[in-house]
Short mmCIF file of N, CA and C in Angstrom, two decimals:
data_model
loop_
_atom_site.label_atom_id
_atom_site.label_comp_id
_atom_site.label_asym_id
_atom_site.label_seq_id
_atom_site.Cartn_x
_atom_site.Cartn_y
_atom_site.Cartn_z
N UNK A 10 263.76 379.79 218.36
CA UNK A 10 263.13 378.53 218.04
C UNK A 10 263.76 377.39 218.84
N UNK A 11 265.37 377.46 219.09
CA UNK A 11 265.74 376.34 219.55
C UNK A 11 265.34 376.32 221.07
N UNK A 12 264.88 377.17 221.61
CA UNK A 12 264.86 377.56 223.02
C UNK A 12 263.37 377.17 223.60
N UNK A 13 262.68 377.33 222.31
CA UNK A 13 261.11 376.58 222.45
C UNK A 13 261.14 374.89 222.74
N UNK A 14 261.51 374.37 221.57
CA UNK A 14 262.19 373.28 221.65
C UNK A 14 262.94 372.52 222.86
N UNK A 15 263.91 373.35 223.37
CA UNK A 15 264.15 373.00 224.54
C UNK A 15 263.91 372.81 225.54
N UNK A 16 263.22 373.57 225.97
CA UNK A 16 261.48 373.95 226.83
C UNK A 16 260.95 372.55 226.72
N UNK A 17 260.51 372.34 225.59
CA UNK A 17 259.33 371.59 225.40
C UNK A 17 260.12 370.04 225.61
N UNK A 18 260.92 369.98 225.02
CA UNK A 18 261.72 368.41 225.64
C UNK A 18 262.32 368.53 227.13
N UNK A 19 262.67 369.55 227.90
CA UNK A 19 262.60 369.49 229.20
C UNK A 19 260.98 368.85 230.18
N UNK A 20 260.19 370.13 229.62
CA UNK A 20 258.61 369.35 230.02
C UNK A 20 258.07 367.97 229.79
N UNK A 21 258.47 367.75 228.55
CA UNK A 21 257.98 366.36 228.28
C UNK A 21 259.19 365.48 229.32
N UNK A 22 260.67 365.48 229.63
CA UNK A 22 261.12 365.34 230.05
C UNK A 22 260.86 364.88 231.93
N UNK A 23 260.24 365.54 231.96
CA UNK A 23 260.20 366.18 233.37
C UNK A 23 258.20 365.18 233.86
N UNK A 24 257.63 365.18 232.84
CA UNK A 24 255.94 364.41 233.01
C UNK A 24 256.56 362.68 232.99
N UNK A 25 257.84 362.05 232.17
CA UNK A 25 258.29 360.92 231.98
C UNK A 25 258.76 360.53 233.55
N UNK A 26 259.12 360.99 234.46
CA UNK A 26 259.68 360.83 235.61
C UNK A 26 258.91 359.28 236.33
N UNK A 27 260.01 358.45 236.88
CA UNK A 27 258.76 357.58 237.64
C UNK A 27 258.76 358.14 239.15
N UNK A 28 257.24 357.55 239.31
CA UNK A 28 256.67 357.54 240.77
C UNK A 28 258.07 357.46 241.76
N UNK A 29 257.98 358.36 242.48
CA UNK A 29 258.94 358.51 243.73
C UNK A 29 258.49 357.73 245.26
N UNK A 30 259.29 357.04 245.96
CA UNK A 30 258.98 356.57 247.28
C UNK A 30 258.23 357.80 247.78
N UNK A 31 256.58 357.45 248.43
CA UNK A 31 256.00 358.28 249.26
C UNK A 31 255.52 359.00 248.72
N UNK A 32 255.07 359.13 247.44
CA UNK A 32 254.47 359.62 246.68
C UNK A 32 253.04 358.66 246.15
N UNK A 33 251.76 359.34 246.10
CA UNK A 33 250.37 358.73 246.37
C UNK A 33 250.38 358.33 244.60
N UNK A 34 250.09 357.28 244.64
CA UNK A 34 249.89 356.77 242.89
C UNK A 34 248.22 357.37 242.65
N UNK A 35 248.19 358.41 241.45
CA UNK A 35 247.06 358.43 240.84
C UNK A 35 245.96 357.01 240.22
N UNK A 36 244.88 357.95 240.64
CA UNK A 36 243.66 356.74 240.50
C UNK A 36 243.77 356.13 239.05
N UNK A 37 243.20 355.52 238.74
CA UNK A 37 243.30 354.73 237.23
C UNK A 37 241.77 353.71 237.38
N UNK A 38 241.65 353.42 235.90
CA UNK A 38 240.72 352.27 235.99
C UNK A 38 241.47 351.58 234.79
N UNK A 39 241.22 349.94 235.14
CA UNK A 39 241.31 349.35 233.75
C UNK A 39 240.40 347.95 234.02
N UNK A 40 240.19 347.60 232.59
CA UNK A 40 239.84 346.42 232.59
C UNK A 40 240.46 344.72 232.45
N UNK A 41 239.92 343.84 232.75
CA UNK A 41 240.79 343.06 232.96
C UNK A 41 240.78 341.87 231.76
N UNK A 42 240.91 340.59 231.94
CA UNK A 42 240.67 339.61 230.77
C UNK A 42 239.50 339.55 230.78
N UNK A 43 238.25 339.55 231.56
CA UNK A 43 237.27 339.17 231.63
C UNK A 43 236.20 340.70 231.40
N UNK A 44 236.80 341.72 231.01
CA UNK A 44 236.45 342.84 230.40
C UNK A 44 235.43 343.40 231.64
N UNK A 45 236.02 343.01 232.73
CA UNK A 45 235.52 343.60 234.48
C UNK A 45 236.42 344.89 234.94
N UNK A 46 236.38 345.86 234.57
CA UNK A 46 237.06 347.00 235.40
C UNK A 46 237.15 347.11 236.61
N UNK A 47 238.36 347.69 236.88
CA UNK A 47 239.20 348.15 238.44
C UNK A 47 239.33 348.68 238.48
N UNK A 48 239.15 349.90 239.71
CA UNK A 48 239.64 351.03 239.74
C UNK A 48 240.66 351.08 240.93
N UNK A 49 242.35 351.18 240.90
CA UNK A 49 243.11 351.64 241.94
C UNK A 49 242.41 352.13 243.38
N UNK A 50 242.39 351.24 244.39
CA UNK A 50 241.81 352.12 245.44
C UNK A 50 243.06 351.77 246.89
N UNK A 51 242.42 352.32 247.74
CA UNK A 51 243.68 352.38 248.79
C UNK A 51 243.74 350.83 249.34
N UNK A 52 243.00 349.83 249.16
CA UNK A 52 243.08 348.18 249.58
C UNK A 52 244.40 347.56 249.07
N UNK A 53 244.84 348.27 247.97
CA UNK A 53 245.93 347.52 247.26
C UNK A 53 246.74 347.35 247.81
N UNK A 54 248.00 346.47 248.37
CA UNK A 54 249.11 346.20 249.03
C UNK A 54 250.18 346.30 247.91
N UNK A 55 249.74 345.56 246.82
CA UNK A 55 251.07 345.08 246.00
C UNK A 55 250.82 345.40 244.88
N UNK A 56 251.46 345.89 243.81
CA UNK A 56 250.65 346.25 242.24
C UNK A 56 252.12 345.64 241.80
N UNK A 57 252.08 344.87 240.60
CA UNK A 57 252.63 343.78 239.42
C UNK A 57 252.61 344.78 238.22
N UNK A 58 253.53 344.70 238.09
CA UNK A 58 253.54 345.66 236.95
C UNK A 58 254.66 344.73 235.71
N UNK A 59 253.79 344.50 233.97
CA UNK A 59 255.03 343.99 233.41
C UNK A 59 254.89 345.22 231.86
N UNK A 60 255.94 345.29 231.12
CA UNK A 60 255.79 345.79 230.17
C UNK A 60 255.94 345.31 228.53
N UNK A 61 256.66 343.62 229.32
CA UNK A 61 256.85 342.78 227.76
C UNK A 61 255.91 341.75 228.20
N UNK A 62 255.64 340.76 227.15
CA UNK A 62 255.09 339.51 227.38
C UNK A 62 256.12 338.23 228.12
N UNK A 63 257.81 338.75 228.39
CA UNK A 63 258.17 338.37 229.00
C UNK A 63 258.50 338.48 230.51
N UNK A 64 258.64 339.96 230.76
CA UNK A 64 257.76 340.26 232.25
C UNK A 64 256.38 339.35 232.99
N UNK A 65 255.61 338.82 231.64
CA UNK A 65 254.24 338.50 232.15
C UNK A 65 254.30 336.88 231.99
N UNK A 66 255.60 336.33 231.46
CA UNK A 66 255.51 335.08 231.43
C UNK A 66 256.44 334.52 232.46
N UNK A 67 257.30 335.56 233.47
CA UNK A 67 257.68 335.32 234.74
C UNK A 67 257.01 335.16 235.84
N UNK A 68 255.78 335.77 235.96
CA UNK A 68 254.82 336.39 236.66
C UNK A 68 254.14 334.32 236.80
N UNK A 69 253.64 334.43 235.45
CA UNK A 69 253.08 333.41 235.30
C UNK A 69 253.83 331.69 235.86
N UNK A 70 254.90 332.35 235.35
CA UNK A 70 255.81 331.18 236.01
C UNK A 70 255.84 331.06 238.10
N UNK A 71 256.00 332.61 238.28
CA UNK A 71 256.09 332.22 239.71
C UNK A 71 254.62 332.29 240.58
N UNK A 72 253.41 331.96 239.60
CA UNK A 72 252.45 331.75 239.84
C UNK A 72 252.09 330.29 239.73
N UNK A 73 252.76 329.65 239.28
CA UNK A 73 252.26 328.08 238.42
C UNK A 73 252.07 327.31 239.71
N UNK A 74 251.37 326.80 239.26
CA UNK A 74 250.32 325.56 240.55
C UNK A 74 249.88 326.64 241.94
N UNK A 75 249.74 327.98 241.63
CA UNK A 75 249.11 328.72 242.55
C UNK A 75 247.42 328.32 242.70
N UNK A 76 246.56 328.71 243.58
CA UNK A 76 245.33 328.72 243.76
C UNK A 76 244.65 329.73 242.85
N UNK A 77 243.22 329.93 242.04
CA UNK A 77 243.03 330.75 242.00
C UNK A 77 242.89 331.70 242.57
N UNK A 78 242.73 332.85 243.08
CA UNK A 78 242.46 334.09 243.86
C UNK A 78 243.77 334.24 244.54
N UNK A 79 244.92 333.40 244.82
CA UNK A 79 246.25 333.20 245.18
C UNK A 79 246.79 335.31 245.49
N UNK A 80 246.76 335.91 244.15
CA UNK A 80 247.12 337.47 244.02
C UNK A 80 245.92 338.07 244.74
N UNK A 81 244.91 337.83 245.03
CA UNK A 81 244.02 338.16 245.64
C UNK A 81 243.61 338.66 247.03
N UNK A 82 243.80 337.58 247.26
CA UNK A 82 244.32 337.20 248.67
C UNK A 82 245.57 337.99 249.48
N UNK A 83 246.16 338.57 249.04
CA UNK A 83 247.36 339.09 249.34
C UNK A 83 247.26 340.44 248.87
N UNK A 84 246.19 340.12 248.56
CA UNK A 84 245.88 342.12 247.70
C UNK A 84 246.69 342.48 247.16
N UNK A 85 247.15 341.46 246.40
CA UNK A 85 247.95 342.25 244.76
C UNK A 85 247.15 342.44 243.34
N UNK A 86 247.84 342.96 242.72
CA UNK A 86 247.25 342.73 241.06
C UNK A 86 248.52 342.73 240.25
N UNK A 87 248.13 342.06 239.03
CA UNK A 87 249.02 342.56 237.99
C UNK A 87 248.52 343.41 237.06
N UNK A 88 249.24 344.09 236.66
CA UNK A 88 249.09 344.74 235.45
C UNK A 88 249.70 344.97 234.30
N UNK A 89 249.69 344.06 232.90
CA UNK A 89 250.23 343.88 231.52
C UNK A 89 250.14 345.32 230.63
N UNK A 90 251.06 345.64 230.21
CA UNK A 90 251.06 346.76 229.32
C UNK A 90 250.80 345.89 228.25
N UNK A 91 249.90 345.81 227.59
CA UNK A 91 249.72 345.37 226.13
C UNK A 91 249.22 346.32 224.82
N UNK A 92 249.65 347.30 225.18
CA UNK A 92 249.65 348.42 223.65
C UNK A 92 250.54 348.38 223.00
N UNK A 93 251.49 347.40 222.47
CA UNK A 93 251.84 347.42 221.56
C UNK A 93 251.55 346.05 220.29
N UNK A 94 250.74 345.40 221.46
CA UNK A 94 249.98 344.13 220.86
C UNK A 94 249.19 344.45 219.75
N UNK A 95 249.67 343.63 218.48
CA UNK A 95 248.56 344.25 217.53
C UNK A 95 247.07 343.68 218.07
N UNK A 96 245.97 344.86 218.07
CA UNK A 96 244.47 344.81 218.20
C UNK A 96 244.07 343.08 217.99
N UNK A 97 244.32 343.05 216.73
CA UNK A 97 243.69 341.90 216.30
C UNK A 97 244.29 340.48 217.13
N UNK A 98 245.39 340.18 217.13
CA UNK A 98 245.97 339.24 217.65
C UNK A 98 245.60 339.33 219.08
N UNK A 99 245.55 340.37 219.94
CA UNK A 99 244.76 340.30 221.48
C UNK A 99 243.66 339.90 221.21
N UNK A 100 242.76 340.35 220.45
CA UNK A 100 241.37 340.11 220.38
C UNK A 100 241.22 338.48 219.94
N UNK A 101 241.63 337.88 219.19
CA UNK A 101 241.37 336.15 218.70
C UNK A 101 242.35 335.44 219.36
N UNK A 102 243.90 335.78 220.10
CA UNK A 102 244.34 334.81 220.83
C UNK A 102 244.80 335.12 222.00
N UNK A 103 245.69 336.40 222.38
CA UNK A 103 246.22 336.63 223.83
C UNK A 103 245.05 336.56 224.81
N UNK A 104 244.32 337.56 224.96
CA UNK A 104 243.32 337.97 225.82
C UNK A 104 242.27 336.36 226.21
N UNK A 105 241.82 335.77 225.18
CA UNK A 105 240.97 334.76 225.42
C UNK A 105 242.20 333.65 226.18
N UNK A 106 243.61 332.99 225.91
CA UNK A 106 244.46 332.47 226.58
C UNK A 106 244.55 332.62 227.99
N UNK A 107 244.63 334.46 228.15
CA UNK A 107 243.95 334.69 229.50
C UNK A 107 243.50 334.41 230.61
N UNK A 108 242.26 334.02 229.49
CA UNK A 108 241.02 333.86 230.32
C UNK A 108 241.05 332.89 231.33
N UNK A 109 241.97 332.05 230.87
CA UNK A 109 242.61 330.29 231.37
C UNK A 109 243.20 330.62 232.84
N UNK A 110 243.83 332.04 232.81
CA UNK A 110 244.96 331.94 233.96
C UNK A 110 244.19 332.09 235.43
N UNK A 111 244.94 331.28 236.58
CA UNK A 111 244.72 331.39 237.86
C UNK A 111 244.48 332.81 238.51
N UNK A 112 245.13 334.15 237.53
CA UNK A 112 244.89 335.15 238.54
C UNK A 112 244.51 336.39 237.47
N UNK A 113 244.12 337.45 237.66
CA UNK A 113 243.08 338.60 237.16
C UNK A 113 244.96 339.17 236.30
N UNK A 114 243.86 339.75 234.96
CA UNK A 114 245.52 340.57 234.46
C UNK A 114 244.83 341.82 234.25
N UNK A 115 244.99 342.99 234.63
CA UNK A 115 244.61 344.39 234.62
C UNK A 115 245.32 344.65 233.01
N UNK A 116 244.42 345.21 231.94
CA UNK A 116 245.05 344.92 230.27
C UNK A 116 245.47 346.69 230.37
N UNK A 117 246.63 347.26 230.32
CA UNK A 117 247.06 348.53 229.99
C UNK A 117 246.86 348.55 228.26
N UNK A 118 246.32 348.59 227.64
CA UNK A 118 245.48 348.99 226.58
C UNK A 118 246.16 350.06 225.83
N UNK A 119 246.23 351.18 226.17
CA UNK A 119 246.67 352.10 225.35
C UNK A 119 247.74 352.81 226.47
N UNK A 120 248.52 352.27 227.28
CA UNK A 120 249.83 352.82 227.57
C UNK A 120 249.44 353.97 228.60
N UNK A 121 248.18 353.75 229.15
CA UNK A 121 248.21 354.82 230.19
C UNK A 121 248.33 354.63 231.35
N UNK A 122 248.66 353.51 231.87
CA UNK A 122 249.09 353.21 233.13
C UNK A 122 250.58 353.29 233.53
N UNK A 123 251.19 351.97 232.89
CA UNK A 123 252.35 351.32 233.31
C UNK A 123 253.24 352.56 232.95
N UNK A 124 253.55 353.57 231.69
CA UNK A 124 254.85 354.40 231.51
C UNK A 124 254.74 355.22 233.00
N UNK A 125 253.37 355.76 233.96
CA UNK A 125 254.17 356.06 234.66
C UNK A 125 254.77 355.99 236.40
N UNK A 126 254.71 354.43 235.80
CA UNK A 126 255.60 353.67 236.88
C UNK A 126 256.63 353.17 236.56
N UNK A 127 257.48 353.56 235.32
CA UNK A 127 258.76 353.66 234.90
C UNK A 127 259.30 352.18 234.82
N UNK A 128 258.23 351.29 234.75
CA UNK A 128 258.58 349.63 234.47
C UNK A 128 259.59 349.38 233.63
N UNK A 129 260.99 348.40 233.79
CA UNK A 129 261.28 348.00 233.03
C UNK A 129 260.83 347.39 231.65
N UNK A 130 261.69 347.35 230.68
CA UNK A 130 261.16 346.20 229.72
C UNK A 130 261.34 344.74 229.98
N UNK A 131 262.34 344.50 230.89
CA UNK A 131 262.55 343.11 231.32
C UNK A 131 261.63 342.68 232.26
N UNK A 132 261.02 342.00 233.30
CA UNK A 132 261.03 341.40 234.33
C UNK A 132 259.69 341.79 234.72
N UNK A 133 259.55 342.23 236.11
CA UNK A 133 258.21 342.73 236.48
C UNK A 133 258.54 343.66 238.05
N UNK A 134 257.96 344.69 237.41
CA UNK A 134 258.08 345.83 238.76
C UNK A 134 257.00 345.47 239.80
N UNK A 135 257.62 345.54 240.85
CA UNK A 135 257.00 345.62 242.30
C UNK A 135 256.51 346.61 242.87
N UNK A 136 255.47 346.92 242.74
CA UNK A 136 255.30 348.25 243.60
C UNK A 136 255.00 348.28 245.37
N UNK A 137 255.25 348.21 246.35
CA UNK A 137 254.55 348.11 247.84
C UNK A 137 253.96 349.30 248.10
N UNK A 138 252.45 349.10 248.31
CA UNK A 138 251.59 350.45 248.67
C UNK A 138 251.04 350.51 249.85
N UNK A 139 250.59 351.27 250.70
CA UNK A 139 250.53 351.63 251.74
C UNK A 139 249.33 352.86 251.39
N UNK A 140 248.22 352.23 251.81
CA UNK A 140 246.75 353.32 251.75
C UNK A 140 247.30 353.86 250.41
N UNK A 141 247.53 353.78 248.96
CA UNK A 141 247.50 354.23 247.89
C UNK A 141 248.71 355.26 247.74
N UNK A 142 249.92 355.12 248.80
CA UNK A 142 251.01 355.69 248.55
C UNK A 142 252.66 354.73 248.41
N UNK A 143 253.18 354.67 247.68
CA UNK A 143 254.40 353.64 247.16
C UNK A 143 255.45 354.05 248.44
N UNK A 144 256.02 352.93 248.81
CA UNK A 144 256.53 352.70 250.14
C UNK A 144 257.86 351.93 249.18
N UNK A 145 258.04 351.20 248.38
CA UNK A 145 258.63 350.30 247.85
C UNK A 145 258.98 350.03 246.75
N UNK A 146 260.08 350.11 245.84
CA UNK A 146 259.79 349.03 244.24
C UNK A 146 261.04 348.87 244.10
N UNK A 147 260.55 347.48 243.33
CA UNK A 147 261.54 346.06 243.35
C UNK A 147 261.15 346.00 242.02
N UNK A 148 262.67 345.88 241.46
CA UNK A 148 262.15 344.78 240.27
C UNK A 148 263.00 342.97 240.05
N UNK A 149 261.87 342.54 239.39
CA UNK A 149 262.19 341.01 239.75
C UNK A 149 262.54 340.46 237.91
N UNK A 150 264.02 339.33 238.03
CA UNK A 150 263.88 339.01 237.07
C UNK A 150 264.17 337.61 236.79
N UNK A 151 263.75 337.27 238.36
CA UNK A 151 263.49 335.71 237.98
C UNK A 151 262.17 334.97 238.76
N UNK A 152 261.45 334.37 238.54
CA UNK A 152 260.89 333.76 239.19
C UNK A 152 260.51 333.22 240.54
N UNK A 153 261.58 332.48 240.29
CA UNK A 153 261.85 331.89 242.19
C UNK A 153 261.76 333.07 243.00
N UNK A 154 262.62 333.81 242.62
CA UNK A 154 262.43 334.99 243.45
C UNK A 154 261.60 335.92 244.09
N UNK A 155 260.68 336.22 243.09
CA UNK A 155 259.30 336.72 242.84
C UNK A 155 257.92 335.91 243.30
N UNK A 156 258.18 334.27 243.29
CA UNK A 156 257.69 333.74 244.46
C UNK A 156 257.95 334.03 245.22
N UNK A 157 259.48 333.52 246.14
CA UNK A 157 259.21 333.71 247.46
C UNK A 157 259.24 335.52 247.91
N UNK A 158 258.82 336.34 247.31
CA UNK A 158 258.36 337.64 247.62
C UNK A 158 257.16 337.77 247.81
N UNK A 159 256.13 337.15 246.92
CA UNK A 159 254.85 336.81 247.10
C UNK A 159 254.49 335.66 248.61
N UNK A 160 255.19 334.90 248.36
CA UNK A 160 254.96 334.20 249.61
C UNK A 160 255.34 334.75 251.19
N UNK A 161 255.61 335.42 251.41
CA UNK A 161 256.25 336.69 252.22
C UNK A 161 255.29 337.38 252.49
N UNK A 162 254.01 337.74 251.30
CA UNK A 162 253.29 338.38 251.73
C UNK A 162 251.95 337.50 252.39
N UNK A 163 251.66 338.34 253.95
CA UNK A 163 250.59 337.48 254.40
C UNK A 163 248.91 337.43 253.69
N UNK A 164 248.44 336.61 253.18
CA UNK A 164 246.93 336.85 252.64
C UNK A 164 245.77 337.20 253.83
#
C-alpha cells in the first residue's frame, strides 16, 4: 500500500514541474474581462503571469498612465489566476473594476493555466516566447522594474 502511494505522489509530483527553458508552452484558451476569449498562439512575445491580486496590482502599477493597447503592442498579455476569488465577489465587483483597466486581463478561472508555469505567489512571472516556445522567465517584484522591462520591449 505504501508503495502505491508513493508512486502516486511521485506522479503527481513529477505533472507539478514548471515549464523548462525551450520547452513549447501548451495551447490554452481563456477569457478575458470583457468575456472575449484567447487562444495562446505563436504571435505572443511576452506572457504576464500573476497569481495574487498583489502580483496584479504591480502589473497595474507599472502600467499606470500607459496607453490603452500599450501590452498589445508589444505582444504581451497578462494573465490573473483568479480561482480562488470567491464566484460571487468576481462577478459584482473584481471583473466589472476590470473592465476600467488600460490593458486586456486573460481571467485563469479555475486554475488551469497559471500552476503550470510555476508562478510565484508574490510578484508577476515573465515569460519570453519565441514562436510559442519559452526562451526566458523573470520574475518581477517591483514595479519600476517591470516597467522598464516592458519598455525594452519594441512595439
Amino acid at each position: 500500500m505504501k508503495r502505491w502511494m508513493l508512486l502516486g505522489l511521485a506522479l503527481l509530483a513529477a505533472t507539478v514541474q514548471a515549464l523548462e527553458t525551450g520547452e513549447r508552452l501548451a495551447p490554452w484558451t481563456l477569457s478575458d474581462q470583457f468575456d472575449q476569449p484567447y487562444t495562446l498562439d505563436d504571435q505572443l512575445h511576452v506572457l504576464l503571469v500573476a497569481r495574487s491580486m498583489e502580483g496584479a496590482k504591480l502589473l497595474g502599477a507599472a502600467l499606470e498612465g500607459r496607453p490603452k493597447g500599450y501590452l498589445e503592442a508589444r505582444q504581451a498579455l497578462f494573465v490573473a489566476d483568479i480561482s480562488r476569488m470567491p464566484s460571487l465577489i468576481g462577478k459584482l465587483f473584481a471583473i466589472p473594476a476590470m473592465r476600467d483597466y488600460s490593458y486586456r486581463v486573460l481571467l485563469d478561472r479555475e486554475a488551469q493555466v497559471v500552476p503550470q508555469y510555476a508562478a510565484p505567489q508574490e510578484g508577476v512571472l515573465w515569460l519570453q516566447l519565441e514562436k510559442g516556445v519559452l526562451r526566458e522567465r523573470k520574475v518581477f517584484t517591483d514595479s519600476a522594474a517591470l516597467r522598464a522591462a516592458l519598455e525594452q520591449v519594441a512595439p
